[in-house]
Tab-separated table of C-alpha atoms and ligand atoms in Angstrom:
chain	number	residue	atom	x	y	z
A	1	MET	CA	-3.301	-18.945	11.243
A	2	SER	CA	-5.569	-17.319	13.844
A	3	GLU	CA	-9.139	-17.253	12.554
A	4	THR	CA	-10.475	-14.526	14.816
A	5	ASN	CA	-9.143	-11.498	16.657
A	6	LEU	CA	-10.747	-9.607	19.497
A	7	VAL	CA	-10.599	-5.776	19.517
A	8	HIS	CA	-7.311	-5.497	17.609
A	9	LEU	CA	-6.945	-7.032	14.211
A	10	ASN	CA	-3.514	-8.643	13.855
A	11	ALA	CA	-1.703	-9.951	10.802
A	12	PRO	CA	-2.606	-13.584	10.171
A	13	ASP	CA	0.803	-15.245	10.001
A	14	CYS	CA	2.459	-12.724	7.675
A	15	TRP	CA	2.909	-9.000	7.045
A	16	ILE	CA	0.187	-6.346	7.017
A	17	ASN	CA	0.228	-2.583	6.695
A	18	ASP	CA	-2.467	-0.014	5.815
A	19	PRO	CA	-6.172	-0.580	6.419
A	20	ASN	CA	-8.055	-0.472	3.101
A	21	GLY	CA	-11.649	-0.546	1.858
A	22	PHE	CA	-13.123	-0.005	5.332
A	23	ILE	CA	-16.908	-0.049	4.925
A	24	TYR	CA	-20.156	-1.025	6.619
A	25	PHE	CA	-21.818	-3.024	3.834
A	26	LYS	CA	-25.043	-5.040	4.056
A	27	GLY	CA	-24.957	-5.267	7.847
A	28	MET	CA	-21.281	-6.162	8.167
A	29	TYR	CA	-18.043	-4.254	8.681
A	30	HIS	CA	-15.423	-5.105	6.077
A	31	LEU	CA	-11.828	-4.203	6.722
A	32	PHE	CA	-9.347	-4.987	3.998
A	33	TYR	CA	-5.667	-4.393	4.460
A	34	GLN	CA	-2.307	-4.304	2.694
A	35	CYS	CA	-0.831	-7.756	3.037
A	36	PHE	CA	2.202	-9.741	1.899
A	37	PRO	CA	1.040	-13.304	2.521
A	38	TYR	CA	4.398	-15.089	2.165
A	39	ALA	CA	6.684	-13.550	4.785
A	40	THR	CA	6.804	-11.186	7.746
A	41	GLN	CA	8.088	-8.319	5.606
A	42	TRP	CA	6.658	-5.887	3.045
A	43	GLY	CA	6.460	-7.212	-0.519
A	44	ARG	CA	4.172	-7.485	-3.551
A	45	MET	CA	0.940	-6.238	-2.072
A	46	HIS	CA	-2.320	-8.159	-1.849
A	47	TRP	CA	-5.491	-7.152	-0.030
A	48	GLY	CA	-6.306	-9.291	2.990
A	49	HIS	CA	-9.902	-9.249	4.212
A	50	ALA	CA	-11.542	-9.402	7.636
A	51	VAL	CA	-15.164	-8.940	8.656
A	52	SER	CA	-16.928	-8.048	11.874
A	53	LYS	CA	-20.504	-7.554	13.028
A	54	ASP	CA	-19.537	-5.162	15.810
A	55	LEU	CA	-15.976	-3.819	15.260
A	56	VAL	CA	-14.899	-5.963	18.224
A	57	GLN	CA	-14.781	-9.581	17.076
A	58	TRP	CA	-12.952	-9.919	13.746
A	59	GLU	CA	-12.893	-12.899	11.446
A	60	HIS	CA	-10.191	-13.329	8.812
A	61	LYS	CA	-11.455	-14.131	5.327
A	62	GLY	CA	-8.190	-14.659	3.471
A	63	ILE	CA	-6.995	-12.817	0.372
A	64	ALA	CA	-9.483	-10.635	-1.546
A	65	LEU	CA	-7.248	-8.940	-4.159
A	66	TYR	CA	-4.084	-10.212	-5.756
A	67	PRO	CA	-1.980	-8.917	-8.661
A	68	SER	CA	-3.543	-10.124	-11.903
A	69	LYS	CA	-3.389	-7.319	-14.495
A	70	LEU	CA	-0.506	-5.485	-16.155
A	71	ASP	CA	-1.439	-2.375	-14.167
A	72	ASP	CA	-1.337	-4.136	-10.780
A	73	ARG	CA	1.112	-6.938	-11.532
A	74	SER	CA	3.567	-5.662	-8.911
A	75	GLY	CA	1.028	-4.931	-6.208
A	76	CYS	CA	-2.468	-3.913	-5.197
A	77	PHE	CA	-1.693	-0.820	-3.130
A	78	SER	CA	-4.042	1.036	-0.778
A	79	GLY	CA	-7.543	2.200	-1.619
A	80	SER	CA	-11.087	2.538	-0.372
A	81	ALA	CA	-14.601	1.100	-0.743
A	82	VAL	CA	-17.977	2.571	-1.605
A	83	GLU	CA	-21.411	1.095	-2.218
A	84	GLN	CA	-23.255	1.860	-5.451
A	85	ASP	CA	-26.408	0.065	-6.676
A	86	GLY	CA	-26.036	-2.470	-3.863
A	87	LYS	CA	-22.549	-3.503	-5.002
A	88	MET	CA	-19.258	-3.049	-3.244
A	89	HIS	CA	-16.718	-1.099	-5.304
A	90	LEU	CA	-13.070	-1.209	-4.282
A	91	ILE	CA	-10.924	1.526	-5.805
A	92	TYR	CA	-7.196	1.095	-5.311
A	93	THR	CA	-3.751	1.771	-6.735
A	94	GLY	CA	-2.189	-0.808	-9.023
A	95	VAL	CA	1.583	-0.794	-9.259
A	96	ASN	CA	3.710	-1.984	-12.170
A	97	TYR	CA	7.476	-2.275	-11.573
A	98	ILE	CA	9.548	-1.189	-14.536
A	99	GLU	CA	12.747	-2.302	-12.806
A	100	GLU	CA	12.323	-5.264	-10.482
A	101	ASP	CA	15.014	-6.082	-7.960
A	102	PRO	CA	16.398	-9.385	-9.288
A	103	GLU	CA	17.260	-10.436	-5.731
A	104	ASN	CA	13.737	-9.721	-4.463
A	105	ILE	CA	11.217	-9.427	-7.254
A	106	ASN	CA	8.618	-8.236	-4.737
A	107	THR	CA	10.387	-4.885	-4.559
A	108	CYS	CA	11.581	-2.467	-7.193
A	109	LEU	CA	14.850	-0.646	-7.867
A	110	ASN	CA	15.516	3.064	-8.348
A	111	ASP	CA	11.876	4.058	-7.894
A	112	GLN	CA	11.182	2.722	-11.393
A	113	PHE	CA	7.493	1.909	-11.232
A	114	GLN	CA	4.166	3.254	-12.455
A	115	SER	CA	0.909	3.696	-10.584
A	116	ALA	CA	-2.621	3.493	-11.968
A	117	GLN	CA	-5.989	3.589	-10.199
A	118	LEU	CA	-8.121	0.462	-10.569
A	119	MET	CA	-11.577	-0.653	-9.531
A	120	ILE	CA	-13.051	-4.057	-8.756
A	121	THR	CA	-16.676	-4.734	-7.864
A	122	SER	CA	-18.379	-7.411	-5.805
A	123	GLU	CA	-22.062	-8.271	-5.362
A	124	ASN	CA	-21.738	-9.682	-1.876
A	125	GLY	CA	-18.506	-8.136	-0.593
A	126	MET	CA	-17.124	-11.633	-0.008
A	127	THR	CA	-16.066	-12.868	-3.436
A	128	PHE	CA	-13.842	-10.925	-5.835
A	129	ASP	CA	-13.171	-11.998	-9.390
A	130	ASN	CA	-9.618	-10.720	-9.888
A	131	LEU	CA	-9.661	-11.762	-13.544
A	132	ALA	CA	-13.086	-10.589	-14.747
A	133	ASP	CA	-14.026	-7.647	-12.533
A	134	LYS	CA	-10.985	-5.352	-12.486
A	135	LYS	CA	-10.757	-2.215	-14.564
A	136	THR	CA	-8.185	0.606	-14.775
A	137	VAL	CA	-10.113	3.835	-14.157
A	138	ILE	CA	-7.186	6.307	-14.084
A	139	PRO	CA	-4.029	5.355	-16.016
A	140	PRO	CA	-0.583	6.515	-14.858
A	141	ILE	CA	-0.578	10.331	-14.932
A	142	ALA	CA	1.065	11.745	-18.065
A	143	ALA	CA	0.993	15.438	-17.072
A	144	GLN	CA	3.925	15.577	-14.641
A	145	HIS	CA	3.041	19.114	-13.504
A	146	ILE	CA	-0.248	17.720	-12.132
A	147	GLY	CA	0.988	14.567	-10.444
A	148	SER	CA	3.673	11.921	-10.482
A	149	LYS	CA	3.231	8.857	-12.698
A	150	THR	CA	5.150	6.980	-10.021
A	151	HIS	CA	4.079	8.432	-6.680
A	152	THR	CA	0.329	8.907	-7.048
A	153	ARG	CA	-1.727	6.564	-4.945
A	154	ASP	CA	-4.243	5.626	-2.244
A	155	PRO	CA	-7.605	6.768	-3.679
A	156	LYS	CA	-10.233	7.676	-1.079
A	157	VAL	CA	-13.651	8.006	-2.688
A	158	TRP	CA	-16.746	9.688	-1.258
A	159	ARG	CA	-20.154	10.918	-2.393
A	160	GLU	CA	-21.033	14.606	-2.294
A	161	LYS	CA	-23.521	16.795	-4.207
A	162	ASP	CA	-24.686	14.236	-6.817
A	163	ALA	CA	-21.190	13.118	-7.758
A	164	TRP	CA	-18.377	10.852	-6.652
A	165	TYR	CA	-15.144	12.478	-5.531
A	166	MET	CA	-11.678	11.005	-5.181
A	167	VAL	CA	-8.636	12.329	-3.368
A	168	LEU	CA	-5.206	10.892	-4.203
A	169	GLY	CA	-1.833	11.459	-2.580
A	170	SER	CA	0.904	12.624	-4.934
A	171	SER	CA	4.211	14.441	-5.326
A	172	VAL	CA	5.442	17.142	-7.713
A	173	GLU	CA	8.926	18.645	-7.641
A	174	GLY	CA	9.718	17.139	-4.271
A	175	LYS	CA	6.550	18.437	-2.600
A	176	GLY	CA	3.594	16.412	-1.382
A	177	ARG	CA	0.146	17.265	-2.720
A	178	LEU	CA	-3.409	16.009	-2.985
A	179	LEU	CA	-5.212	15.543	-6.302
A	180	PHE	CA	-9.003	15.808	-6.560
A	181	TYR	CA	-11.007	13.951	-9.207
A	182	ARG	CA	-14.760	13.780	-9.890
A	183	SER	CA	-16.979	11.147	-11.537
A	184	LYS	CA	-20.658	10.541	-12.260
A	185	ASP	CA	-20.364	6.750	-12.397
A	186	LEU	CA	-17.121	5.666	-10.631
A	187	GLN	CA	-15.742	4.613	-14.049
A	188	HIS	CA	-14.900	7.898	-15.774
A	189	TRP	CA	-12.861	10.322	-13.703
A	190	GLU	CA	-11.980	13.914	-14.430
A	191	TYR	CA	-9.064	15.684	-12.722
A	192	VAL	CA	-10.347	18.893	-11.108
A	193	ASN	CA	-7.785	20.466	-8.790
A	194	HIS	CA	-4.971	19.965	-6.312
A	195	VAL	CA	-3.676	21.356	-3.027
A	196	GLU	CA	-0.166	21.474	-1.560
A	197	LYS	CA	1.706	23.082	1.330
A	198	GLU	CA	5.238	24.305	1.963
A	199	ASN	CA	7.588	22.309	4.196
A	200	PHE	CA	5.227	19.422	4.671
A	201	GLY	CA	7.059	16.378	3.298
A	202	TRP	CA	7.764	15.176	-0.234
A	203	MET	CA	4.871	12.730	-0.751
A	204	TRP	CA	1.448	12.563	0.910
A	205	GLU	CA	0.174	9.032	1.460
A	206	CYS	CA	-3.282	7.749	2.310
A	207	PRO	CA	-5.431	10.891	2.292
A	208	ASP	CA	-8.891	10.727	3.862
A	209	TYR	CA	-11.464	13.504	3.762
A	210	PHE	CA	-14.926	13.585	5.385
A	211	GLU	CA	-17.373	15.650	7.368
A	212	THR	CA	-18.325	14.925	10.937
A	213	ASP	CA	-20.156	17.037	13.520
A	214	GLY	CA	-20.714	19.574	10.732
A	215	GLU	CA	-16.953	20.067	10.332
A	216	LYS	CA	-14.609	19.019	7.569
A	217	VAL	CA	-11.664	16.802	8.467
A	218	LEU	CA	-8.594	15.964	6.398
A	219	ILE	CA	-6.162	13.225	7.372
A	220	PHE	CA	-3.042	12.222	5.481
A	221	SER	CA	0.413	10.767	6.032
A	222	PRO	CA	3.247	12.970	4.718
A	223	MET	CA	6.593	11.250	4.041
A	224	GLY	CA	9.887	12.930	4.967
A	225	PHE	CA	8.020	15.044	7.493
A	226	LEU	CA	9.566	14.607	10.932
A	227	ASN	CA	13.234	14.865	9.929
A	228	ASP	CA	14.612	14.254	13.417
A	229	GLY	CA	16.981	11.556	12.249
A	230	LYS	CA	14.772	8.798	13.658
A	231	ALA	CA	12.757	6.178	11.830
A	232	TYR	CA	9.961	6.666	10.955
A	233	ASP	CA	10.169	10.092	9.282
A	234	SER	CA	6.548	9.936	8.099
A	235	ALA	CA	3.528	10.525	10.349
A	236	ALA	CA	-0.257	10.668	10.151
A	237	VAL	CA	-1.608	14.205	10.611
A	238	CYS	CA	-5.102	15.670	10.721
A	239	MET	CA	-6.537	19.140	10.315
A	240	ILE	CA	-9.716	21.080	9.626
A	241	PRO	CA	-9.544	22.389	6.043
A	242	GLU	CA	-11.907	24.462	3.926
A	243	PHE	CA	-13.237	22.650	0.869
A	244	ASP	CA	-15.445	23.739	-2.009
A	245	ALA	CA	-16.724	20.635	-3.829
A	246	GLU	CA	-17.728	22.443	-7.036
A	247	SER	CA	-14.173	23.592	-7.795
A	248	CYS	CA	-12.399	21.092	-5.511
A	249	THR	CA	-10.564	24.003	-3.939
A	250	MET	CA	-9.093	23.058	-0.598
A	251	HIS	CA	-7.454	25.424	1.828
A	252	LEU	CA	-5.196	23.897	4.459
A	253	PRO	CA	-4.779	25.687	7.784
A	254	ASP	CA	-1.395	26.074	9.468
A	255	GLU	CA	-2.598	24.264	12.597
A	256	PHE	CA	-2.551	20.492	12.561
A	257	GLN	CA	-2.686	17.649	15.082
A	258	PHE	CA	-0.953	14.312	14.974
A	259	LEU	CA	-3.431	11.492	14.680
A	260	ASP	CA	-1.651	9.920	17.609
A	261	TYR	CA	1.216	11.285	19.656
A	262	GLY	CA	2.985	7.912	19.902
A	263	LEU	CA	3.858	8.382	16.198
A	264	ASP	CA	3.657	4.629	15.490
A	265	LEU	CA	0.185	4.728	13.962
A	266	TYR	CA	0.114	5.358	10.239
A	267	ALA	CA	-2.053	5.415	7.118
A	268	PRO	CA	-5.436	5.581	8.915
A	269	GLN	CA	-8.700	5.084	7.080
A	270	SER	CA	-12.220	6.001	8.162
A	271	THR	CA	-15.773	5.062	7.258
A	272	THR	CA	-19.225	5.566	8.747
A	273	ASP	CA	-20.481	3.019	11.281
A	274	ALA	CA	-23.949	1.433	11.467
A	275	GLU	CA	-25.231	4.606	13.183
A	276	GLY	CA	-23.647	6.971	10.657
A	277	ARG	CA	-20.816	8.050	12.973
A	278	ARG	CA	-17.239	8.454	11.762
A	279	VAL	CA	-14.947	5.584	12.791
A	280	LEU	CA	-11.279	5.119	11.927
A	281	VAL	CA	-8.573	2.486	12.158
A	282	ALA	CA	-4.832	2.850	11.646
A	283	TRP	CA	-1.858	0.567	11.151
A	284	ALA	CA	0.536	0.226	14.093
A	285	ARG	CA	4.036	0.005	12.602
A	286	MET	CA	6.111	-2.756	14.202
A	287	PRO	CA	9.889	-3.092	13.794
A	288	GLU	CA	9.894	-6.807	14.543
A	289	ALA	CA	7.587	-9.768	13.960
A	290	VAL	CA	5.915	-11.206	17.043
A	291	ASP	CA	7.362	-14.646	17.828
A	292	GLY	CA	8.907	-14.455	14.343
A	293	LYS	CA	5.403	-15.133	13.000
A	294	TRP	CA	3.412	-11.993	12.250
A	295	ASN	CA	4.070	-8.299	11.756
A	296	GLY	CA	1.433	-5.570	11.735
A	297	MET	CA	-1.743	-4.781	13.625
A	298	PHE	CA	-4.481	-2.172	13.829
A	299	CYS	CA	-5.420	0.127	16.667
A	300	ILE	CA	-8.801	-0.025	18.354
A	301	PRO	CA	-11.462	1.422	16.007
A	302	ARG	CA	-11.747	5.073	17.049
A	303	MET	CA	-14.583	7.556	16.764
A	304	VAL	CA	-13.583	10.836	15.149
A	305	GLU	CA	-15.333	13.870	16.598
A	306	VAL	CA	-14.798	17.606	16.308
A	307	LYS	CA	-15.570	20.077	19.099
A	308	ASN	CA	-14.485	23.715	19.171
A	309	GLY	CA	-12.012	23.271	16.360
A	310	HIS	CA	-10.300	20.278	17.992
A	311	ILE	CA	-10.328	16.704	16.634
A	312	TYR	CA	-11.011	13.974	19.227
A	313	PHE	CA	-10.327	10.259	18.900
A	314	ARG	CA	-11.870	7.848	21.398
A	315	PRO	CA	-12.520	4.096	21.339
A	316	HIS	CA	-15.648	3.109	19.479
A	317	PRO	CA	-18.533	2.636	21.983
A	318	ASN	CA	-18.805	-1.064	21.008
A	319	VAL	CA	-15.257	-1.512	22.296
A	320	GLN	CA	-15.738	0.629	25.401
A	321	ASN	CA	-18.848	-1.351	26.296
A	322	ARG	CA	-16.947	-4.638	26.219
A	323	PHE	CA	-14.389	-3.661	28.849
A	324	THR	CA	-16.749	-3.952	31.804
A	325	LYS	CA	-15.471	-6.937	33.761
A	326	LYS	CA	-13.558	-5.680	36.768
A	327	ILE	CA	-10.358	-7.565	37.598
A	328	SER	CA	-7.560	-6.968	40.072
A	329	SER	CA	-4.510	-7.866	37.987
A	330	PRO	CA	-3.461	-8.098	34.301
A	331	THR	CA	-2.984	-11.839	34.848
A	332	GLU	CA	-6.788	-12.140	34.841
A	333	ALA	CA	-7.201	-10.380	31.481
A	334	GLY	CA	-8.974	-12.075	28.579
A	335	LYS	CA	-8.070	-12.222	24.892
A	336	GLY	CA	-8.801	-8.549	24.234
A	337	GLY	CA	-6.293	-7.357	26.845
A	338	TYR	CA	-7.255	-4.965	29.633
A	339	LYS	CA	-8.101	-1.355	30.329
A	340	ILE	CA	-6.772	0.767	33.164
A	341	SER	CA	-8.765	3.771	34.209
A	342	LEU	CA	-7.340	6.459	36.469
A	343	ASP	CA	-6.836	10.154	37.170
A	344	ILE	CA	-3.173	11.058	37.084
A	345	ASP	CA	-1.748	13.790	39.312
A	346	GLU	CA	0.607	16.485	38.077
A	347	GLY	CA	4.153	15.180	38.700
A	348	ALA	CA	3.094	11.519	38.919
A	349	GLU	CA	4.573	8.626	36.966
A	350	ILE	CA	2.884	5.294	36.448
A	351	ASN	CA	4.383	2.115	35.125
A	352	ILE	CA	2.415	-0.430	33.136
A	353	GLY	CA	4.426	-3.558	32.624
A	354	GLY	CA	7.579	-1.511	31.940
A	355	TYR	CA	5.892	1.247	29.894
A	356	ARG	CA	6.151	4.518	31.797
A	357	ILE	CA	3.622	7.314	31.563
A	358	SER	CA	4.039	10.634	33.347
A	359	TYR	CA	2.229	13.932	33.730
A	360	ARG	CA	4.330	17.095	33.929
A	361	ASN	CA	3.729	20.716	32.920
A	362	ASN	CA	0.273	19.796	31.738
A	363	ARG	CA	1.608	17.271	29.248
A	364	ILE	CA	1.409	13.488	29.160
A	365	SER	CA	4.631	11.789	28.205
A	366	ALA	CA	5.609	8.179	27.653
A	367	ASP	CA	8.846	6.233	27.737
A	368	ARG	CA	8.888	2.783	26.169
A	369	SER	CA	12.658	2.215	26.265
A	370	THR	CA	12.497	-0.864	28.497
A	371	VAL	CA	9.780	-2.558	26.423
A	372	PHE	CA	11.264	-1.770	23.019
A	373	ALA	CA	14.804	-3.050	23.387
A	374	GLY	CA	16.999	-3.367	20.317
A	375	HIS	CA	15.246	-0.735	18.223
A	376	ASP	CA	17.425	2.311	18.796
A	377	GLU	CA	16.660	3.639	15.342
A	378	ILE	CA	13.064	4.378	16.403
A	379	ARG	CA	11.882	6.931	19.020
A	380	CYS	CA	11.182	5.802	22.561
A	381	HIS	CA	10.085	9.097	24.183
A	382	PHE	CA	6.854	10.885	23.397
A	383	GLU	CA	4.856	13.845	24.624
A	384	THR	CA	1.450	15.349	23.927
A	385	PRO	CA	0.823	19.075	23.570
A	386	ALA	CA	-0.580	20.775	26.692
A	387	ILE	CA	-3.848	19.198	27.824
A	388	TYR	CA	-6.702	21.195	29.290
A	389	GLU	CA	-9.749	19.070	29.797
A	390	GLY	CA	-8.790	17.197	32.977
A	391	ASN	CA	-6.329	14.496	33.982
A	392	HIS	CA	-8.202	11.306	33.150
A	393	LEU	CA	-6.503	8.396	31.379
A	394	GLU	CA	-8.059	5.281	29.881
A	395	ILE	CA	-5.238	2.976	28.890
A	396	TYR	CA	-5.985	-0.024	26.681
A	397	VAL	CA	-3.257	-2.610	26.984
A	398	ALA	CA	-2.773	-5.466	24.518
A	399	SER	CA	0.341	-7.653	24.309
A	400	ASN	CA	1.973	-5.469	21.635
A	401	LEU	CA	0.095	-2.175	21.691
A	402	ILE	CA	-0.661	0.306	24.473
A	403	GLU	CA	-3.178	3.062	23.702
A	404	VAL	CA	-3.420	5.953	26.159
A	405	TYR	CA	-6.648	7.939	25.689
A	406	ILE	CA	-6.387	11.278	27.454
A	407	ASN	CA	-9.532	13.081	28.619
A	408	ASN	CA	-11.840	10.972	26.489
A	409	GLY	CA	-9.889	11.524	23.294
A	410	GLU	CA	-8.488	15.060	23.604
A	411	TYR	CA	-5.238	13.384	22.606
A	412	VAL	CA	-4.187	9.758	22.176
A	413	LEU	CA	-0.696	8.369	22.609
A	414	SER	CA	-0.195	4.776	21.442
A	415	ASN	CA	2.924	2.669	21.204
A	416	VAL	CA	4.020	-0.697	19.964
A	417	VAL	CA	5.770	-2.661	22.724
A	418	TYR	CA	7.374	-6.076	23.179
A	419	GLY	CA	7.559	-8.156	26.337
A	420	LEU	CA	5.325	-6.240	28.765
A	421	SER	CA	5.278	-7.611	32.292
A	422	ASP	CA	2.140	-8.025	34.401
A	423	GLN	CA	3.301	-5.465	36.983
A	424	ILE	CA	1.456	-2.207	37.443
A	425	GLN	CA	2.694	0.703	39.543
A	426	ALA	CA	0.020	3.345	39.893
A	427	GLU	CA	-2.370	4.751	42.487
A	428	ASN	CA	-6.142	4.629	42.641
A	429	TYR	CA	-6.689	2.800	39.414
A	430	GLU	CA	-9.342	0.392	38.236
A	431	ILE	CA	-8.730	-2.394	35.797
A	432	PHE	CA	-11.210	-4.015	33.436
A	433	THR	CA	-11.212	-6.725	30.815
A	434	THR	CA	-13.712	-7.958	28.245
A	435	GLN	CA	-16.580	-10.235	29.178
A	436	ASP	CA	-15.413	-12.881	26.684
B	1	FRU	C1	1.458	3.598	3.195
B	1	FRU	C2	1.726	2.998	1.831
B	1	FRU	C3	0.741	3.503	0.807
B	1	FRU	C4	0.766	2.415	-0.234
B	1	FRU	C5	0.927	1.183	0.616
B	1	FRU	C6	1.762	0.101	-0.008
B	1	FRU	O1	1.925	2.812	4.229
B	1	FRU	O2	3.067	3.243	1.435
B	1	FRU	O3	1.032	4.783	0.300
B	1	FRU	O4	-0.393	2.362	-1.012
B	1	FRU	O5	1.523	1.588	1.832
B	1	FRU	O6	1.747	-1.044	0.784
């Protein structure tokens, strides 16, 4: 088991998916995550735990949450963290399978399960008493016209106007929706309102709502959304909604952006960093375990900024500031991988270890077909919308994830890859690695 990770947090010897409970607490970043600790595939969910002083160097801390109550006996699904009275509070979805698959009791049959929202507290953010400190705060929903007792999950909690608010993803009559709840004390929650949208998937996972740069931002991951016959048919989207906290009335605009135009990143979660800025991480979905050993990693922590109605994502400054050691070839790169910096000309194509990036008709496109062999069920070709702010690329390359930041975060296109070579074909580029 690897004890530390630089820049990207990888699964320690097992399976991981969504980031959970991301918080800066008592001088330390805590990043929990969905984890099945016994195999390189999804199963009965636990929360793994990693900490970092700087969002760059991560240390694995083992398992924080495990199934222990009737309401979470089949899994501790995604959720978030807040601080109240100096204590860390983790609020998450507990799942109880009504019909277990006898051949794999870590999964359920025929969608027969129930979901409740639970909370666990910790004084120091390091130790979690799974027997004494868990409490169900919202039982499975009985009113089926409000939300599904099965598909309601992923509480994101925030503080606004003297109260705590929670947004949950849900599904009613085959349509995704968000449910809003309010609480004075994090224990007693009152349902207030919901929002939905036509033709936008059947279930909305992992909602996140916050303000940054004086603008409101909503991020969620609708399932059954892309419908182009390719896996994955769900994707993380973001938009600038209107929201009235008093009535929890949200209005969703027609315009939306993908979180990332490589469409591999999913279920992102944000928090505020030590300086109060909005920072986000997302799960990079991987079709195959690396060396048969681990499956699942997170993207570089990204700042979320809004300018002129557009949402930007760029690497957190702590990460940018580490990639300062100039090298002449990827073979000289350190543990954190390398960064290529260049301006790309209209009509040009560059090749990074077999991953091809081109610039045509004002759009950046990518082709990973040669570094993603054997996964025909998943897309290999990607394209951003038209770009306007220049032609500058900063490309962060790690062994299994390439992140292309366009014009300092106007758009990002990231892809999972396998077996990159050390060859680069490009003109007028500079290459940097970390000082470590
Ligand atoms: C998203 C998701 C969440 C759920 C978790 C289970 O990837 O399906 O909705 O809480 O993963 O692992």
